[in-house]
Amino acid sequence: MEIDAWVWWLVAATGLGIGLVITAMPELGMLAVGAVAASVTAGIFGGDAVFQVVVFAAVSTALIAVVRPIANRHRAQRPQLATGVDALKGRQAVVLERVDGSGGRIKLAGEVWSARALDSGHVFEVGQEVDVVDIEGATAIVM
């Protein structure tokens, strides 16, 4: 019994899909879509082997050329919504206890935080507004 070419292309697509799941390489998914396109070409249009390989190569290459740069651009972007201590950086706070290079207290986002001046020679008095530039552990670094 001879197995049709479209079945072999689906087997290849399945193998590539399994490889995608195991390795998390998105390129394998794009190759799997190319194999499905070649399977459709073989099953519906009955194209010869050369035409099937051309369709596989063209679809896979097109997907890699178009989708990959878009995915890389999205991966390189910072998240739109900052959470945790990242959300506190750049915010303003009010000094509750004098803040200098060795410490103090501020009210930041409705909570009392220990704080330290970025410039150890600078002093912030009670009631002053300061900018949070970093968070080190449970201490806000302010200026």
Tab-separated table of C-alpha atoms in Angstrom:
chain	number	residue	atom	x	y	z
A	1	MET	CA	0.000	0.000	0.000
A	2	GLU	CA	1.404	3.343	-1.028
A	3	ILE	CA	0.976	6.349	1.251
A	4	ASP	CA	-0.005	9.613	-0.448
A	5	ALA	CA	2.411	12.556	-0.338
A	6	TRP	CA	-0.040	14.764	1.552
A	7	VAL	CA	0.018	12.294	4.453
A	8	TRP	CA	3.827	12.495	4.626
A	9	TRP	CA	3.612	16.288	4.739
A	10	LEU	CA	1.134	16.058	7.644
A	11	VAL	CA	3.491	13.664	9.435
A	12	ALA	CA	6.302	16.197	8.926
A	13	ALA	CA	4.054	19.014	10.211
A	14	THR	CA	3.205	16.947	13.285
A	15	GLY	CA	6.879	16.228	13.946
A	16	LEU	CA	7.729	19.903	13.606
A	17	GLY	CA	4.826	20.784	15.913
A	18	ILE	CA	6.113	18.365	18.541
A	19	GLY	CA	9.564	19.905	18.152
A	20	LEU	CA	8.002	23.341	18.666
A	21	VAL	CA	6.386	22.259	21.922
A	22	ILE	CA	9.545	20.589	23.220
A	23	THR	CA	12.043	23.321	22.291
A	24	ALA	CA	9.807	26.441	22.231
A	25	MET	CA	11.455	27.516	18.966
A	26	PRO	CA	8.789	29.463	17.038
A	27	GLU	CA	10.602	28.817	13.758
A	28	LEU	CA	9.580	25.157	13.990
A	29	GLY	CA	5.936	26.261	14.110
A	30	MET	CA	6.438	28.297	10.957
A	31	LEU	CA	8.025	25.289	9.248
A	32	ALA	CA	5.060	23.180	10.390
A	33	VAL	CA	2.678	25.639	8.706
A	34	GLY	CA	4.801	25.343	5.552
A	35	ALA	CA	4.443	21.556	5.730
A	36	VAL	CA	0.661	21.886	6.064
A	37	ALA	CA	0.631	24.161	2.995
A	38	ALA	CA	2.627	21.539	1.075
A	39	SER	CA	0.163	18.884	2.263
A	40	VAL	CA	-2.755	20.941	0.937
A	41	THR	CA	-0.883	21.395	-2.328
A	42	ALA	CA	-0.364	17.641	-2.620
A	43	GLY	CA	-3.877	16.676	-1.500
A	44	ILE	CA	-6.039	19.224	-3.304
A	45	PHE	CA	-3.981	20.300	-6.283
A	46	GLY	CA	-2.051	17.071	-6.735
A	47	GLY	CA	1.158	18.936	-7.480
A	48	ASP	CA	4.347	17.013	-8.132
A	49	ALA	CA	7.069	16.673	-5.469
A	50	VAL	CA	9.090	19.648	-6.736
A	51	PHE	CA	6.051	21.941	-6.564
A	52	GLN	CA	5.249	20.690	-3.042
A	53	VAL	CA	8.795	21.434	-1.867
A	54	VAL	CA	8.640	24.893	-3.475
A	55	VAL	CA	5.354	25.627	-1.657
A	56	PHE	CA	6.852	24.372	1.640
A	57	ALA	CA	9.966	26.512	1.198
A	58	ALA	CA	8.048	29.607	0.066
A	59	VAL	CA	5.477	29.532	2.883
A	60	SER	CA	8.069	28.728	5.574
A	61	THR	CA	10.459	31.422	4.362
A	62	ALA	CA	7.671	34.003	4.096
A	63	LEU	CA	6.490	33.274	7.625
A	64	ILE	CA	10.002	33.428	9.063
A	65	ALA	CA	10.751	36.643	7.143
A	66	VAL	CA	7.532	38.367	8.234
A	67	VAL	CA	6.600	36.965	11.643
A	68	ARG	CA	10.053	36.705	13.231
A	69	PRO	CA	10.952	40.438	13.056
A	70	ILE	CA	7.523	41.337	14.455
A	71	ALA	CA	7.957	38.866	17.326
A	72	ASN	CA	11.462	40.179	18.073
A	73	ARG	CA	10.155	43.749	18.162
A	74	HIS	CA	7.432	42.792	20.633
A	75	ARG	CA	9.878	40.837	22.786
A	76	ALA	CA	12.232	43.843	22.978
A	77	GLN	CA	9.516	46.262	24.143
A	78	ARG	CA	9.161	46.956	27.840
A	79	PRO	CA	5.853	46.003	29.389
A	80	GLN	CA	3.228	48.742	29.132
A	81	LEU	CA	2.149	48.232	32.730
A	82	ALA	CA	4.834	48.389	35.406
A	83	THR	CA	4.144	46.349	38.518
A	84	GLY	CA	5.775	45.847	41.898
A	85	VAL	CA	8.743	48.042	42.749
A	86	ASP	CA	9.118	49.003	39.076
A	87	ALA	CA	5.814	50.862	39.377
A	88	LEU	CA	7.190	52.924	42.266
A	89	LYS	CA	10.319	54.166	40.498
A	90	GLY	CA	9.849	57.710	39.238
A	91	ARG	CA	6.962	58.479	41.589
A	92	GLN	CA	6.873	61.329	44.057
A	93	ALA	CA	6.786	60.844	47.807
A	94	VAL	CA	6.467	63.092	50.864
A	95	VAL	CA	9.137	63.120	53.570
A	96	LEU	CA	7.747	62.046	56.979
A	97	GLU	CA	11.072	61.955	58.867
A	98	ARG	CA	14.221	63.744	57.788
A	99	VAL	CA	15.939	61.859	54.943
A	100	ASP	CA	19.698	61.970	54.393
A	101	GLY	CA	22.427	59.607	53.264
A	102	SER	CA	21.923	57.350	56.266
A	103	GLY	CA	18.139	57.076	56.230
A	104	GLY	CA	14.721	58.493	56.981
A	105	ARG	CA	11.043	57.841	56.231
A	106	ILE	CA	8.749	58.817	53.356
A	107	LYS	CA	5.145	58.239	52.385
A	108	LEU	CA	5.090	56.561	48.982
A	109	ALA	CA	1.911	55.326	47.280
A	110	GLY	CA	-0.004	55.520	50.564
A	111	GLU	CA	2.572	53.482	52.490
A	112	VAL	CA	5.413	54.433	54.816
A	113	TRP	CA	8.818	53.474	53.436
A	114	SER	CA	12.327	53.763	54.754
A	115	ALA	CA	14.330	56.034	52.490
A	116	ARG	CA	17.842	57.180	51.810
A	117	ALA	CA	19.094	60.153	49.800
A	118	LEU	CA	20.788	59.315	46.506
A	119	ASP	CA	23.399	61.986	47.200
A	120	SER	CA	24.666	61.283	50.715
A	121	GLY	CA	25.361	64.994	51.264
A	122	HIS	CA	21.785	66.048	50.492
A	123	VAL	CA	19.141	66.352	53.230
A	124	PHE	CA	15.349	66.421	52.786
A	125	GLU	CA	13.205	67.864	55.553
A	126	VAL	CA	9.710	66.857	56.715
A	127	GLY	CA	6.987	67.842	54.225
A	128	GLN	CA	9.289	68.079	51.186
A	129	GLU	CA	8.392	66.194	48.035
A	130	VAL	CA	11.059	63.864	46.684
A	131	ASP	CA	11.372	61.682	43.588
A	132	VAL	CA	11.975	57.956	43.984
A	133	VAL	CA	14.840	56.912	41.687
A	134	ASP	CA	15.309	53.328	42.838
A	135	ILE	CA	14.217	50.724	45.359
A	136	GLU	CA	16.857	48.664	47.163
A	137	GLY	CA	15.174	45.976	49.229
A	138	ALA	CA	12.698	47.853	51.410
A	139	THR	CA	14.448	51.213	51.085
A	140	ALA	CA	13.524	53.884	48.578
A	141	ILE	CA	16.395	55.860	47.106
A	142	VAL	CA	15.240	59.474	46.666
A	143	MET	CA	16.427	62.758	45.259
